[in-house]
Amino acid sequence: MINKPKIAVSACLLGHRVRYDGREKKHSLLVDIFLNQFSDKVELVPFCPEVAIGLSVPRPKIQLVRDNNEQIQVLGVENHRLDVTEPLTSYAEIFLQQYPDIKGFIVKSKSPSCGFQSTPLFEMFTEKGRFSEIDTKISYKQIEFTSGIFVQSLLVFKPELPIIEEIQLSTEDACLKFIQTLEN
Ligand code: SF4
C-alpha cells in the first residue's frame, strides 16, 4: 500500500466548529478537492491549536501583541492578562512529534495561531506608554502582519515546511499545484 502524503489542515476550514465564536470557516473548494476528489492522493490531518491547548469553544478572542522586549505574545483582546503564548508555542513541537511525517500545512489566514504572514500584530499602549502593567487604560495599534504563533513555532523546528493559507487555494489549479509540491 502506498503511503499518501499527510497534509495538516486548520480544522475550522474543514467545517469543524472550533473557532473562538463557536463557528467554522468551511472552505468548500478545499473540502471538495482534498477530501473528496483527491482522497486517494493525500490524507488530511485536521488540527486546532487553540482547542488542543485546552481553550473552550466558544472562548475569549486572542491577538498577537509585541511587548517592550520586542517579544510576541498571544494575549486576550478583552483581558490582556490572558496569556497563551507558551502553550501555543509548545504545541507546535508536540504536534510535529505526533506527526513527524506531515508533508505540508493548509492554514487559516489572519488567525493569531494559524495565520501565515497575514496575522495582524499589535502594540499595546497605556496612558503611561507602551505596555505598562500599572496603567489600566489600554489601547492597541496594529503595526504589521506576521504569522500566527503556532505557525511561527512550526517554522523554528522545520523551516522548510510547505505552508499555504486557504486564500491562496481559490482555484482547483492552485490546489493541484500544492499537492504536486508535496509529491516532489
Ligand atoms: S486556532 Fe486555527 S484551527 Fe483553530 S479555529 Fe483558529 S484558525 Fe481555526
Tab-separated table of C-alpha atoms and ligand atoms in Angstrom:
chain	number	residue	atom	x	y	z
A	1	MET	CA	0.000	0.000	0.000
A	2	ILE	CA	1.312	3.457	-0.971
A	3	ASN	CA	1.632	5.967	1.864
A	4	LYS	CA	-0.300	9.081	0.938
A	5	PRO	CA	1.318	12.432	1.819
A	6	LYS	CA	-0.233	13.827	5.002
A	7	ILE	CA	-1.406	17.448	4.987
A	8	ALA	CA	-2.299	19.138	8.265
A	9	VAL	CA	-5.300	21.474	7.863
A	10	SER	CA	-6.749	24.073	10.225
A	11	ALA	CA	-9.850	22.227	11.388
A	12	CYS	CA	-12.183	25.230	11.021
A	13	LEU	CA	-11.516	25.165	7.245
A	14	LEU	CA	-12.911	21.633	7.094
A	15	GLY	CA	-16.113	22.706	8.807
A	16	HIS	CA	-15.225	21.848	12.408
A	17	ARG	CA	-16.895	24.261	14.827
A	18	VAL	CA	-13.741	25.151	16.744
A	19	ARG	CA	-13.446	28.919	16.277
A	20	TYR	CA	-13.455	31.348	19.192
A	21	ASP	CA	-17.045	32.314	18.297
A	22	GLY	CA	-18.214	28.705	18.127
A	23	ARG	CA	-18.414	28.741	14.334
A	24	GLU	CA	-16.458	27.186	11.478
A	25	LYS	CA	-14.910	28.644	8.314
A	26	LYS	CA	-15.536	25.823	5.887
A	27	HIS	CA	-13.661	26.235	2.618
A	28	SER	CA	-15.835	24.365	0.120
A	29	LEU	CA	-13.254	24.047	-2.666
A	30	LEU	CA	-10.641	22.768	-0.277
A	31	VAL	CA	-13.061	20.147	1.092
A	32	ASP	CA	-14.122	19.128	-2.408
A	33	ILE	CA	-10.577	18.806	-3.787
A	34	PHE	CA	-8.658	17.448	-0.812
A	35	LEU	CA	-11.323	15.427	0.992
A	36	ASN	CA	-13.404	14.186	-1.950
A	37	GLN	CA	-11.653	14.290	-5.339
A	38	PHE	CA	-8.114	13.528	-4.218
A	39	SER	CA	-8.671	11.482	-1.113
A	40	ASP	CA	-6.674	8.709	-2.839
A	41	LYS	CA	-3.670	11.042	-3.219
A	42	VAL	CA	-3.476	12.840	0.133
A	43	GLU	CA	-4.508	12.307	3.731
A	44	LEU	CA	-5.775	15.263	5.734
A	45	VAL	CA	-4.950	15.739	9.406
A	46	PRO	CA	-7.267	18.354	10.985
A	47	PHE	CA	-5.798	20.347	13.851
A	48	CYS	CA	-6.829	23.279	16.040
A	49	PRO	CA	-4.007	24.537	18.292
A	50	GLU	CA	-6.319	26.645	20.454
A	51	VAL	CA	-8.622	23.733	21.279
A	52	ALA	CA	-5.631	21.397	21.643
A	53	ILE	CA	-4.166	23.536	24.438
A	54	GLY	CA	-7.443	23.383	26.343
A	55	LEU	CA	-9.251	26.568	25.329
A	56	SER	CA	-13.004	26.227	25.151
A	57	VAL	CA	-15.429	26.722	22.272
A	58	PRO	CA	-16.525	29.474	22.343
A	59	ARG	CA	-13.638	31.279	24.043
A	60	PRO	CA	-12.265	34.774	24.533
A	61	LYS	CA	-10.724	36.244	21.388
A	62	ILE	CA	-6.909	36.441	21.361
A	63	GLN	CA	-4.407	38.506	19.387
A	64	LEU	CA	-0.683	38.913	18.802
A	65	VAL	CA	0.954	41.713	20.770
A	66	ARG	CA	4.597	42.833	20.654
A	67	ASP	CA	5.836	43.694	24.132
A	68	ASN	CA	8.510	46.144	25.324
A	69	ASN	CA	11.208	43.485	24.827
A	70	GLU	CA	10.173	43.045	21.190
A	71	GLN	CA	8.779	39.598	22.035
A	72	ILE	CA	5.489	38.494	20.517
A	73	GLN	CA	2.846	37.387	22.983
A	74	VAL	CA	-0.626	35.955	22.461
A	75	LEU	CA	-2.980	37.803	24.759
A	76	GLY	CA	-6.710	38.131	25.266
A	77	VAL	CA	-8.248	41.035	23.353
A	78	GLU	CA	-10.514	41.977	26.244
A	79	ASN	CA	-8.374	40.616	29.065
A	80	HIS	CA	-4.680	41.183	28.313
A	81	ARG	CA	-3.744	39.111	31.360
A	82	LEU	CA	-4.916	36.023	29.483
A	83	ASP	CA	-1.591	34.846	28.036
A	84	VAL	CA	-1.499	31.663	25.929
A	85	THR	CA	1.870	32.277	24.281
A	86	GLU	CA	3.726	29.405	25.896
A	87	PRO	CA	1.148	26.621	25.386
A	88	LEU	CA	0.567	27.559	21.735
A	89	THR	CA	4.315	27.699	21.088
A	90	SER	CA	4.926	24.351	22.787
A	91	TYR	CA	2.023	22.696	20.994
A	92	ALA	CA	3.809	23.125	17.644
A	93	GLU	CA	6.634	20.884	18.875
A	94	ILE	CA	4.156	18.366	20.306
A	95	PHE	CA	2.248	18.287	17.015
A	96	LEU	CA	5.406	17.662	14.978
A	97	GLN	CA	6.387	14.862	17.348
A	98	GLN	CA	2.920	13.328	16.945
A	99	TYR	CA	3.021	13.650	13.157
A	100	PRO	CA	6.672	13.525	12.061
A	101	ASP	CA	5.616	12.601	8.511
A	102	ILE	CA	3.439	15.663	7.842
A	103	LYS	CA	4.389	16.985	4.400
A	104	GLY	CA	2.669	20.371	4.491
A	105	PHE	CA	0.140	22.653	6.161
A	106	ILE	CA	-3.007	24.412	4.932
A	107	VAL	CA	-3.801	27.131	7.445
A	108	LYS	CA	-6.478	29.715	8.184
A	109	SER	CA	-5.403	33.215	7.222
A	110	LYS	CA	-5.214	36.038	9.790
A	111	SER	CA	-5.501	33.721	12.793
A	112	PRO	CA	-3.284	34.557	15.816
A	113	SER	CA	-2.432	30.849	15.937
A	114	CYS	CA	-2.658	29.546	12.367
A	115	GLY	CA	-2.080	32.539	10.058
A	116	PHE	CA	0.898	32.523	7.694
A	117	GLN	CA	2.248	36.075	7.191
A	118	SER	CA	-1.255	37.587	7.322
A	119	THR	CA	-1.949	37.916	11.039
A	120	PRO	CA	-2.194	41.445	12.457
A	121	LEU	CA	0.467	42.204	15.065
A	122	PHE	CA	-0.371	44.893	17.613
A	123	GLU	CA	1.456	47.047	20.091
A	124	MET	CA	-0.208	47.787	23.387
A	125	PHE	CA	-0.291	51.353	24.685
A	126	THR	CA	-1.373	52.758	28.023
A	127	GLU	CA	-1.510	56.284	29.355
A	128	LYS	CA	1.979	55.683	30.764
A	129	GLY	CA	3.396	54.492	27.452
A	130	ARG	CA	3.890	51.137	25.812
A	131	PHE	CA	2.711	48.066	27.721
A	132	SER	CA	2.757	49.465	31.257
A	133	GLU	CA	1.397	46.960	33.769
A	134	ILE	CA	0.492	49.739	36.201
A	135	ASP	CA	-1.906	51.562	33.963
A	136	THR	CA	-5.324	50.111	33.262
A	137	LYS	CA	-6.435	52.148	30.255
A	138	ILE	CA	-5.162	50.194	27.286
A	139	SER	CA	-5.341	50.663	23.546
A	140	TYR	CA	-3.826	48.715	20.675
A	141	LYS	CA	-2.238	49.818	17.440
A	142	GLN	CA	-1.645	47.442	14.545
A	143	ILE	CA	1.982	47.663	13.453
A	144	GLU	CA	2.470	44.929	10.858
A	145	PHE	CA	1.435	41.493	9.664
A	146	THR	CA	3.175	38.340	10.765
A	147	SER	CA	2.409	34.638	11.206
A	148	GLY	CA	0.336	33.104	13.982
A	149	ILE	CA	2.342	31.879	16.951
A	150	PHE	CA	1.734	28.157	16.249
A	151	VAL	CA	2.981	28.576	12.672
A	152	GLN	CA	5.974	30.660	13.802
A	153	SER	CA	6.899	27.881	16.166
A	154	LEU	CA	6.455	25.168	13.499
A	155	LEU	CA	8.907	27.034	11.279
A	156	VAL	CA	11.514	27.179	14.033
A	157	PHE	CA	11.554	23.372	14.070
A	158	LYS	CA	11.014	22.806	10.338
A	159	PRO	CA	11.840	25.962	8.356
A	160	GLU	CA	11.399	24.157	5.043
A	161	LEU	CA	7.768	23.076	5.685
A	162	PRO	CA	5.400	23.953	2.813
A	163	ILE	CA	2.680	26.142	4.359
A	164	ILE	CA	-0.163	27.776	2.456
A	165	GLU	CA	-3.230	29.752	3.505
A	166	GLU	CA	-6.730	28.927	2.306
A	167	ILE	CA	-6.968	32.279	0.495
A	168	GLN	CA	-4.216	31.099	-1.862
A	169	LEU	CA	-6.232	27.983	-2.703
A	170	SER	CA	-9.042	29.716	-4.535
A	171	THR	CA	-8.850	27.622	-7.726
A	172	GLU	CA	-8.607	23.919	-8.498
A	173	ASP	CA	-5.270	24.595	-10.215
A	174	ALA	CA	-3.808	26.168	-7.083
A	175	CYS	CA	-4.899	23.144	-5.024
A	176	LEU	CA	-3.341	20.723	-7.509
A	177	LYS	CA	-0.087	22.698	-7.579
A	178	PHE	CA	0.123	22.493	-3.803
A	179	ILE	CA	-0.386	18.722	-3.913
A	180	GLN	CA	2.386	18.480	-6.532
A	181	THR	CA	4.841	20.419	-4.339
A	182	LEU	CA	4.308	17.783	-1.641
A	183	GLU	CA	4.943	14.893	-4.017
A	184	ASN	CA	8.341	16.251	-5.150
B	1	SF4	S1	-6.816	28.074	16.010
B	1	SF4	FE1	-6.613	27.646	13.825
B	1	SF4	S2	-7.849	25.807	13.502
B	1	SF4	FE2	-8.456	26.644	15.469
B	1	SF4	S3	-10.200	27.935	14.972
B	1	SF4	FE3	-8.402	29.259	14.954
B	1	SF4	S4	-7.755	29.274	12.810
B	1	SF4	FE4	-9.155	27.556	13.039
